[in-house]
Short mmCIF file of C-alpha atoms in Angstrom, two decimals:
data_model
loop_
_atom_site.label_atom_id
_atom_site.label_comp_id
_atom_site.label_asym_id
_atom_site.label_seq_id
_atom_site.Cartn_x
_atom_site.Cartn_y
_atom_site.Cartn_z
CA MET A 30 111.18 -19.47 49.77
CA ALA A 31 110.32 -16.21 48.00
CA THR A 32 111.67 -15.65 44.53
CA SER A 33 113.66 -12.68 43.27
CA PRO A 34 114.75 -11.54 39.80
CA ASN A 35 117.82 -13.20 38.35
CA HIS A 36 119.09 -9.88 37.02
CA ARG A 37 120.24 -7.37 39.57
CA THR A 38 122.90 -4.80 40.27
CA PRO A 39 125.54 -6.37 42.55
CA PRO A 40 125.66 -4.64 45.93
CA ALA A 41 128.42 -2.12 46.46
CA PHE A 42 131.18 -3.81 48.39
CA ASP A 43 134.07 -2.43 50.37
CA SER A 44 135.25 -4.12 53.55
CA PRO A 45 138.45 -4.09 55.59
CA VAL A 46 137.75 -7.62 56.87
CA PRO A 47 140.57 -9.88 55.55
CA GLY A 48 139.35 -12.33 52.93
CA LEU A 49 135.85 -10.91 52.66
CA ALA A 50 136.36 -9.06 49.37
CA ALA A 51 137.85 -12.17 47.77
CA ARG A 52 134.84 -14.22 48.81
CA HIS A 53 132.51 -11.54 47.51
CA VAL A 54 134.19 -11.67 44.09
CA ALA A 55 134.06 -15.48 44.06
CA ARG A 56 130.38 -15.48 45.01
CA GLU A 57 129.49 -12.90 42.34
CA ALA A 58 131.37 -14.82 39.64
CA VAL A 59 129.76 -18.14 40.56
CA ALA A 60 126.32 -16.48 40.72
CA THR A 61 126.84 -15.10 37.22
CA LEU A 62 127.52 -18.57 35.82
CA LEU A 63 124.73 -20.23 37.81
CA GLY A 64 122.33 -17.58 36.52
CA PRO A 65 121.37 -16.66 32.97
CA SER A 66 124.93 -15.80 31.78
CA ARG A 67 126.07 -19.42 31.46
CA GLY A 68 128.01 -18.80 28.25
CA LEU A 69 130.61 -16.70 30.05
CA ALA A 70 133.96 -18.24 31.00
CA LEU A 71 134.87 -18.28 34.69
CA GLU A 72 137.93 -16.08 34.15
CA ASP A 73 135.72 -13.46 32.49
CA ALA A 74 133.14 -13.71 35.27
CA LEU A 75 135.88 -13.23 37.88
CA ALA A 76 137.26 -10.22 36.02
CA GLN A 77 133.77 -8.74 35.80
CA ALA A 78 133.06 -9.34 39.49
CA GLY A 79 136.42 -7.92 40.58
CA ARG A 80 136.30 -4.62 38.72
CA GLY A 81 135.41 -2.54 41.75
CA ALA A 82 136.99 -4.69 44.43
CA ARG A 83 140.67 -3.71 44.02
CA LEU A 84 141.95 -7.08 45.17
CA GLU A 85 145.58 -7.69 46.06
CA ALA A 86 147.29 -10.51 44.16
CA GLY A 87 146.78 -12.95 47.04
CA GLU A 88 143.11 -12.07 47.37
CA ALA A 89 142.56 -12.45 43.63
CA ALA A 90 144.17 -15.90 43.82
CA LEU A 91 141.88 -16.82 46.72
CA ALA A 92 138.80 -15.68 44.79
CA ARG A 93 139.87 -17.78 41.81
CA ALA A 94 140.58 -20.82 44.01
CA ILE A 95 137.16 -20.62 45.68
CA ALA A 96 135.30 -20.17 42.39
CA THR A 97 137.25 -22.99 40.73
CA ALA A 98 136.65 -25.36 43.65
CA SER A 99 132.96 -24.48 43.53
CA PHE A 100 132.68 -25.78 39.98
CA ARG A 101 135.14 -28.67 40.35
CA ARG A 102 132.82 -30.34 42.88
CA LEU A 103 129.59 -28.58 42.00
CA GLY A 104 127.62 -31.81 41.63
CA PHE A 105 128.69 -33.13 45.02
CA ILE A 106 128.16 -29.77 46.71
CA ARG A 107 124.67 -29.38 45.26
CA VAL A 108 123.68 -32.82 46.54
CA ALA A 109 125.06 -32.03 50.01
CA LEU A 110 123.23 -28.71 50.15
CA ALA A 111 119.94 -30.09 48.85
CA ALA A 112 119.92 -32.73 51.59
CA ARG A 113 120.27 -30.02 54.22
CA LEU A 114 117.79 -27.46 52.90
CA ARG A 115 114.15 -28.02 53.82
CA ASP A 116 112.87 -26.49 50.58
CA GLY A 117 115.62 -27.81 48.31
CA LEU A 118 118.15 -25.80 46.32
CA PRO A 119 117.23 -22.16 45.65
CA GLU A 120 117.59 -22.51 41.87
CA ASP A 121 115.66 -19.29 41.28
CA ARG A 122 118.06 -17.28 43.49
CA PRO A 123 121.54 -17.67 41.97
CA HIS A 124 123.20 -15.30 44.45
CA LEU A 125 121.94 -17.27 47.44
CA LEU A 126 122.82 -20.56 45.76
CA ALA A 127 126.28 -19.22 44.91
CA LEU A 128 126.83 -18.10 48.49
CA LEU A 129 126.02 -21.58 49.77
CA VAL A 130 128.07 -23.29 47.05
CA THR A 131 131.18 -21.16 47.61
CA GLY A 132 130.89 -21.63 51.36
CA GLY A 133 130.52 -25.38 50.91
CA ALA A 134 133.49 -25.51 48.52
CA GLN A 135 135.72 -23.85 51.10
CA ILE A 136 134.72 -26.36 53.78
CA LEU A 137 134.85 -29.47 51.60
CA ASP A 138 137.69 -28.77 49.19
CA LEU A 139 140.02 -26.00 50.35
CA ALA A 140 142.45 -25.56 53.22
CA VAL A 141 140.26 -22.90 54.80
CA ALA A 142 139.33 -22.84 58.47
CA ASP A 143 135.68 -23.81 58.94
CA HIS A 144 134.93 -20.78 61.11
CA ALA A 145 136.31 -18.44 58.44
CA ALA A 146 134.29 -20.08 55.68
CA VAL A 147 131.08 -19.92 57.72
CA ASP A 148 131.56 -16.51 59.33
CA LEU A 149 132.57 -14.70 56.15
CA SER A 150 129.72 -16.29 54.18
CA VAL A 151 127.30 -15.04 56.82
CA ARG A 152 128.87 -11.57 56.65
CA LEU A 153 128.33 -11.57 52.88
CA ALA A 154 124.68 -12.45 53.38
CA LYS A 155 124.24 -9.63 55.92
CA ALA A 156 125.94 -7.16 53.55
CA ASP A 157 123.49 -7.97 50.75
CA PRO A 158 120.09 -6.23 51.15
CA GLN A 159 118.38 -9.05 49.26
CA LEU A 160 119.93 -11.81 51.36
CA GLN A 161 120.45 -10.33 54.82
CA HIS A 162 117.24 -11.89 56.19
CA LEU A 163 118.63 -15.29 55.11
CA ALA A 164 121.89 -14.98 57.06
CA PRO A 165 120.65 -17.41 59.78
CA LEU A 166 119.88 -19.99 57.06
CA VAL A 167 123.37 -19.60 55.55
CA ASN A 168 124.91 -19.96 59.01
CA ALA A 169 122.91 -23.10 59.89
CA VAL A 170 123.48 -24.90 56.59
CA LEU A 171 127.22 -24.25 56.39
CA ARG A 172 127.77 -25.18 60.03
CA ARG A 173 126.04 -28.47 59.34
CA ILE A 174 128.21 -29.03 56.26
CA ALA A 175 131.28 -28.49 58.45
CA ARG A 176 130.02 -30.89 61.15
CA GLU A 177 129.18 -33.60 58.62
CA ARG A 178 132.17 -33.08 56.32
CA ASP A 179 133.58 -36.61 56.73
CA ALA A 180 130.23 -38.23 55.92
CA ILE A 181 129.77 -35.98 52.88
CA ARG A 182 133.25 -36.75 51.57
CA ALA A 183 132.62 -40.48 52.05
CA GLU A 184 129.69 -40.19 49.65
CA GLU A 185 131.91 -38.75 46.87
CA ASN A 186 132.52 -42.17 45.38
CA ASP A 187 131.04 -41.83 41.90
CA PRO A 188 132.17 -38.63 40.10
CA LEU A 189 130.62 -39.75 36.82
CA ALA A 190 127.15 -40.15 38.32
CA HIS A 191 127.29 -37.43 40.98
CA ASN A 192 129.66 -34.77 39.65
CA THR A 193 129.16 -34.85 35.88
CA PRO A 194 126.17 -33.33 34.08
CA ASP A 195 123.91 -36.05 32.71
CA TRP A 196 124.39 -35.04 29.08
CA LEU A 197 128.17 -35.36 29.33
CA ALA A 198 128.10 -38.63 31.26
CA ARG A 199 125.79 -40.12 28.65
CA ARG A 200 128.03 -38.97 25.80
CA TRP A 201 131.25 -40.24 27.37
CA ARG A 202 129.74 -43.64 28.15
CA ALA A 203 128.67 -43.95 24.51
CA ALA A 204 132.00 -42.74 23.08
CA TYR A 205 134.51 -44.36 25.45
CA GLY A 206 132.71 -47.01 27.48
CA GLU A 207 131.74 -47.07 31.15
CA GLU A 208 135.20 -47.70 32.62
CA THR A 209 136.98 -44.98 30.64
CA ALA A 210 134.16 -42.52 31.25
CA ARG A 211 134.59 -43.08 34.99
CA ARG A 212 138.35 -42.51 34.72
CA ILE A 213 137.74 -39.25 32.86
CA ALA A 214 135.35 -38.02 35.55
CA ALA A 215 137.80 -39.00 38.30
CA ALA A 216 140.64 -37.15 36.55
CA HIS A 217 138.57 -33.96 36.54
CA LEU A 218 138.53 -33.95 40.34
CA GLU A 219 142.33 -33.96 40.43
CA GLY A 220 142.69 -30.67 38.60
CA ALA A 221 145.49 -29.83 36.17
CA VAL A 222 149.20 -29.34 36.58
CA VAL A 223 151.24 -26.67 34.80
CA ASP A 224 153.03 -27.83 31.66
CA LEU A 225 155.60 -25.81 29.75
CA THR A 226 156.90 -25.85 26.20
CA VAL A 227 160.56 -24.91 25.76
CA ALA A 228 162.11 -23.84 22.49
CA ARG A 229 165.50 -25.39 23.33
CA ASP A 230 167.64 -26.78 26.17
CA ALA A 231 164.80 -28.77 27.72
CA ASP A 232 167.08 -30.72 30.08
CA ILE A 233 168.65 -27.53 31.41
CA TRP A 234 165.30 -25.90 32.09
CA ALA A 235 163.88 -29.07 33.63
CA GLU A 236 166.72 -28.97 36.15
CA ARG A 237 166.45 -25.24 36.83
CA LEU A 238 162.69 -25.41 37.35
CA GLY A 239 162.66 -28.73 39.19
CA ALA A 240 160.30 -29.97 36.49
CA LEU A 241 159.54 -33.42 35.17
CA ARG A 242 160.50 -33.86 31.53
CA LEU A 243 157.67 -35.74 29.84
CA ASP A 244 158.61 -38.09 27.03
CA LEU A 245 156.00 -36.27 24.90
CA GLY A 246 158.33 -33.25 24.90
CA SER A 247 156.86 -30.92 27.52
CA LEU A 248 158.09 -30.00 31.00
CA ARG A 249 155.70 -30.59 33.89
CA LEU A 250 155.97 -28.49 37.04
CA VAL A 251 155.45 -30.69 40.06
CA GLU A 252 154.61 -27.72 42.24
CA VAL A 253 154.14 -24.01 41.58
CA ARG A 254 154.55 -21.95 44.73
CA ASP A 255 155.09 -18.61 43.04
CA SER A 256 153.40 -16.86 40.18
CA VAL A 257 154.43 -18.41 36.87
CA ALA A 258 155.81 -15.02 35.85
CA GLU A 259 158.24 -15.18 38.80
CA LEU A 260 159.78 -18.50 37.74
CA PRO A 261 163.27 -18.67 36.19
CA GLY A 262 163.23 -18.27 32.44
CA TYR A 263 159.92 -16.47 32.12
CA GLY A 264 161.34 -13.00 31.64
CA GLU A 265 163.96 -14.17 29.17
CA GLY A 266 161.37 -16.03 27.10
CA ALA A 267 162.82 -19.51 27.56
CA TRP A 268 159.40 -21.23 27.75
CA TRP A 269 155.67 -20.72 27.68
CA VAL A 270 152.74 -22.33 29.48
CA GLN A 271 151.00 -24.97 27.33
CA ASP A 272 149.34 -28.23 28.28
CA ALA A 273 151.32 -31.22 27.05
CA ALA A 274 148.38 -32.38 24.93
CA ALA A 275 147.92 -28.94 23.39
CA ALA A 276 151.55 -29.05 22.20
CA LEU A 277 151.09 -32.28 20.24
CA PRO A 278 149.22 -30.99 17.14
CA VAL A 279 152.17 -28.80 16.10
CA ARG A 280 154.60 -31.63 16.75
CA LEU A 281 152.48 -33.76 14.41
CA LEU A 282 152.39 -30.93 11.86
CA ALA A 283 156.23 -30.97 11.96
CA PRO A 284 156.90 -27.41 10.72
CA ALA A 285 160.18 -26.98 8.89
CA PRO A 286 162.40 -23.90 8.50
CA GLY A 287 161.28 -21.70 5.63
CA GLU A 288 157.79 -23.15 5.28
CA ARG A 289 154.78 -20.83 5.10
CA ILE A 290 152.25 -21.98 7.67
CA ALA A 291 148.85 -20.58 8.65
CA ASP A 292 147.69 -20.91 12.25
CA LEU A 293 143.92 -20.40 12.17
CA CYS A 294 142.04 -19.42 15.37
CA ALA A 295 145.52 -18.85 16.77
CA ALA A 296 145.00 -17.01 20.08
CA PRO A 297 146.31 -17.21 22.75
CA GLY A 298 149.34 -18.28 20.71
CA GLY A 299 151.07 -21.33 22.16
CA LYS A 300 150.90 -23.16 18.84
CA THR A 301 151.98 -20.04 16.94
CA ALA A 302 155.06 -19.90 19.17
CA GLN A 303 155.85 -23.56 18.47
CA ILE A 304 155.66 -23.01 14.71
CA ALA A 305 157.76 -19.85 14.84
CA ALA A 306 160.35 -21.51 17.09
CA ALA A 307 160.74 -24.24 14.45
CA GLY A 308 161.86 -21.60 11.96
CA ALA A 309 158.74 -21.49 9.82
CA THR A 310 157.09 -18.29 8.61
CA VAL A 311 153.76 -18.28 10.41
CA THR A 312 150.61 -16.26 9.78
CA ALA A 313 148.50 -16.21 12.97
CA VAL A 314 144.82 -15.49 12.35
CA ASP A 315 142.09 -14.85 14.92
CA ARG A 316 138.88 -12.85 15.08
CA SER A 317 139.62 -11.39 18.51
CA GLY A 318 141.87 -8.35 18.49
CA VAL A 319 142.11 -8.46 22.29
CA ARG A 320 143.30 -12.07 22.26
CA LEU A 321 145.77 -11.30 19.47
CA GLU A 322 147.24 -8.47 21.54
CA ARG A 323 148.03 -11.06 24.21
CA LEU A 324 149.51 -13.31 21.50
CA GLY A 325 151.70 -10.46 20.33
CA ARG A 326 152.96 -9.77 23.85
CA ASN A 327 153.79 -13.45 24.33
CA LEU A 328 155.72 -13.59 21.05
CA GLU A 329 157.64 -10.46 22.02
CA ARG A 330 158.62 -11.99 25.37
CA LEU A 331 159.72 -15.17 23.60
CA GLY A 332 161.72 -13.31 20.97
CA LEU A 333 159.64 -14.84 18.16
CA SER A 334 157.85 -13.24 15.24
CA ALA A 335 154.72 -13.93 13.23
CA GLU A 336 152.42 -12.13 10.85
CA VAL A 337 149.39 -11.41 13.02
CA VAL A 338 146.07 -10.97 11.21
CA THR A 339 142.85 -9.91 12.92
CA ALA A 340 140.20 -11.48 10.71
CA ASP A 341 137.56 -14.15 10.41
CA ALA A 342 139.43 -17.11 8.93
CA LEU A 343 136.45 -17.84 6.69
CA GLY A 344 137.13 -14.62 4.79
CA LEU A 345 140.85 -15.09 4.12
CA PRO A 346 142.02 -14.83 0.49
CA GLU A 347 142.89 -18.14 -1.16
CA ASP A 348 145.24 -16.95 -3.92
CA ALA A 349 148.46 -17.90 -2.07
CA PRO A 350 147.94 -21.28 -0.39
CA PHE A 351 150.22 -22.34 2.45
CA ASP A 352 152.66 -25.23 2.77
CA ALA A 353 150.78 -26.27 5.88
CA VAL A 354 147.70 -25.14 7.83
CA LEU A 355 146.89 -25.69 11.49
CA LEU A 356 143.23 -25.30 12.46
CA ASP A 357 142.60 -25.33 16.21
CA ALA A 358 138.87 -24.92 15.79
CA PRO A 359 136.47 -23.30 18.28
CA CYS A 360 134.80 -26.09 20.22
CA SER A 361 132.88 -26.99 23.36
CA ALA A 362 136.23 -27.33 25.22
CA THR A 363 135.04 -30.37 27.19
CA GLY A 364 138.60 -31.69 27.08
CA THR A 365 139.73 -28.88 29.40
CA ILE A 366 137.35 -29.53 32.32
CA ARG A 367 140.15 -30.59 34.70
CA ARG A 368 141.66 -27.13 34.10
CA HIS A 369 138.40 -25.20 33.61
CA PRO A 370 135.73 -27.07 35.61
CA ASP A 371 133.10 -24.43 34.86
CA VAL A 372 132.94 -25.76 31.28
CA ALA A 373 131.05 -28.85 32.45
CA TRP A 374 128.29 -26.71 33.94
CA THR A 375 128.12 -23.77 31.54
CA LYS A 376 128.11 -25.65 28.21
CA SER A 377 125.27 -27.74 26.82
CA GLU A 378 124.70 -30.34 24.13
CA SER A 379 123.33 -27.60 21.88
CA ASP A 380 126.77 -25.93 21.99
CA VAL A 381 128.31 -29.07 20.52
CA MET A 382 125.78 -29.10 17.69
CA ARG A 383 126.15 -25.37 17.02
CA LEU A 384 129.94 -25.42 16.99
CA SER A 385 130.18 -28.51 14.81
CA GLY A 386 128.68 -26.50 11.95
CA LEU A 387 131.31 -23.79 12.35
CA GLN A 388 134.06 -26.41 12.51
CA ARG A 389 132.84 -27.89 9.23
CA ARG A 390 133.00 -24.53 7.46
CA LEU A 391 136.43 -23.72 8.91
CA LEU A 392 137.82 -27.12 7.94
CA ASP A 393 136.67 -26.71 4.33
CA LYS A 394 138.22 -23.22 4.30
CA ALA A 395 141.50 -24.56 5.72
CA ALA A 396 141.55 -27.14 2.92
CA ARG A 397 141.34 -24.40 0.29
CA LEU A 398 144.23 -22.59 2.01
CA THR A 399 146.46 -25.67 1.75
CA ARG A 400 148.62 -26.06 -1.38
CA PRO A 401 148.70 -29.34 -3.34
CA GLY A 402 151.02 -31.68 -1.47
CA GLY A 403 150.61 -29.58 1.67
CA ARG A 404 149.58 -30.64 5.17
CA LEU A 405 146.51 -29.76 7.20
CA VAL A 406 146.20 -30.54 10.90
CA TYR A 407 142.72 -30.20 12.39
CA CYS A 408 142.45 -30.21 16.18
CA THR A 409 140.04 -29.42 19.01
CA CYS A 410 140.23 -29.52 22.81
CA SER A 411 136.95 -31.45 22.95
CA LEU A 412 136.05 -34.97 24.01
CA GLU A 413 132.97 -35.01 21.77
CA PRO A 414 133.14 -37.23 18.64
CA GLU A 415 131.20 -34.74 16.50
CA GLU A 416 133.99 -32.21 17.05
CA GLY A 417 136.78 -34.70 16.35
CA GLY A 418 136.76 -37.86 14.29
CA GLY A 419 133.25 -37.25 13.04
CA GLN A 420 134.35 -33.98 11.45
CA VAL A 421 137.28 -35.63 9.68
CA THR A 422 135.17 -38.51 8.36
CA HIS A 423 132.69 -36.11 6.75
CA PHE A 424 135.48 -33.81 5.56
CA LEU A 425 137.19 -36.61 3.62
CA LYS A 426 133.92 -37.48 1.91
CA ARG A 427 133.52 -33.85 0.82
CA ASN A 428 137.18 -33.43 -0.12
CA PRO A 429 138.48 -36.49 -1.96
CA ASP A 430 141.72 -34.65 -2.80
CA PHE A 431 142.73 -35.02 0.87
CA GLN A 432 143.86 -38.15 2.65
CA ARG A 433 144.36 -38.95 6.33
CA ILE A 434 147.96 -39.63 7.37
CA ALA A 435 147.82 -42.13 10.23
CA ILE A 436 149.81 -41.15 13.31
CA THR A 437 152.30 -43.74 14.53
CA PRO A 438 153.38 -44.47 18.12
CA ASP A 439 156.92 -43.34 17.22
CA GLN A 440 155.58 -39.81 16.76
CA LEU A 441 154.24 -39.89 20.33
CA ALA A 442 157.21 -41.42 22.16
CA GLY A 443 155.62 -44.86 21.93
CA HIS A 444 152.28 -43.84 23.45
CA ALA A 445 150.04 -45.98 21.26
CA GLU A 446 147.16 -45.41 23.69
CA LEU A 447 146.96 -41.82 22.42
CA ILE A 448 146.03 -42.98 18.90
CA ASP A 449 142.46 -43.98 18.04
CA ALA A 450 141.31 -46.67 15.64
CA SER A 451 141.37 -44.26 12.68
CA GLY A 452 144.97 -43.22 13.27
CA ASP A 453 144.14 -39.85 14.82
CA LEU A 454 145.36 -38.34 18.08
CA ARG A 455 142.92 -38.77 20.96
CA THR A 456 144.17 -37.79 24.41
CA LEU A 457 142.01 -38.14 27.52
CA PRO A 458 142.25 -36.45 30.94
CA SER A 459 143.07 -39.86 32.42
CA HIS A 460 146.01 -40.54 30.10
CA LEU A 461 149.74 -40.75 30.98
CA ALA A 462 151.45 -43.10 33.40
CA GLY A 463 149.85 -42.99 36.82
CA GLY A 464 146.45 -42.03 35.42
CA THR A 465 144.98 -39.24 37.50
CA GLY A 466 146.91 -37.29 40.08
CA ARG A 467 149.68 -34.75 40.01
CA ALA A 468 152.05 -37.04 38.10
CA GLY A 469 149.68 -37.59 35.21
CA GLY A 470 146.79 -36.34 33.20
CA LEU A 471 146.35 -34.49 29.93
CA ASP A 472 143.79 -32.19 28.46
CA GLY A 473 141.40 -34.03 26.19
CA PHE A 474 142.59 -33.29 22.66
CA PHE A 475 141.83 -34.53 19.17
CA ALA A 476 144.05 -34.03 16.13
CA SER A 477 144.07 -35.45 12.62
CA VAL A 478 146.89 -35.08 10.10
CA LEU A 479 145.63 -34.62 6.53
CA ARG A 480 147.53 -34.23 3.29
CA ARG A 481 146.35 -32.66 0.05
CA ARG A 482 147.19 -34.84 -2.91
CA ASP A 483 149.67 -33.39 -5.43
#
């Protein structure tokens, strides 16, 4: 198979064929992440791919669903394609690979008619000057995938071995053991539900939304048929979207009315909202002005206020330390794979090593921003030990004026399984009653509660 450059200008695209533009956007976004731009998030890749497409809301949702499904089962899909391509996967042609992957995802994972998935993928190939001569190949491979769908699905019996990058599988086996690592990988195939945090009247909103009230404090939507913004209570600011695990660090921080609290790396703002709703005076700090604009809009909708500071947290003045500091540090985000499956395939072990250095510097800075007797909660949405307990262990050696405050099951509604051997919070995607599936699951989160000695 002839090679072509990875970098190219995407073909101009404008088609009246229903569903074709959405599939074009999905293909372009997946190609971007399978190519050299692996550091980009899927949402950003979709936004970039959709700039000239003018998609309706339903088409944009379809593009997102196809792209997400492509990464959720990317390992399985790659194996299925490789077995049906004479020359193996076209690794050097990300746009062809993405076309086959998105077509395969529709057939294997989405409620899309086989003929639509195949026909529209072939149309995309014919519309692309660099791929049009390969349209017969796309047609033949995807038709075979459709014919052999049941056999392919029957082979999806080991998500840790077949649908998890080797570097992550190795790490999770070492950190959590074989059985738990397998449960984590299985949970990622289930996807994530929508959890909400409410400022008050949780029982009332659970009834109005038909939501399950988790004993951890969040509401879980069993099914979301409409846009979240169309649900009762959104416009009046009664709740905000936040994974149940992501809400726990602030609950462990236990902000009190009148306290001065810093929320470092605060965007998009769910934790800022929790702190403000508790009556504390919160300073929300983030480097990204764009992300802070979104935070500001969310606070306005919720009727909450905060001092919003666009700055690198490492450069904040230390002359007026806070009663408490929350540091949700930048991390590899491997705890969010059930919600953002692209993370598994766009991050690498070098990202963990690189980010751990930044976390160390931010944690030391957060310590200097905490007054004597004050509290510091360090958290990450990562499953990697270097970004969680390992950071705290080294931090306490460098900062003997801090001590770890062990979390108790009572603080987590009796969920002792969410506390690790050191007394820190450690949630896994497979946690909650029922394990995986729509009734359970959490983002993978780590949090440690630290106190500065008086």
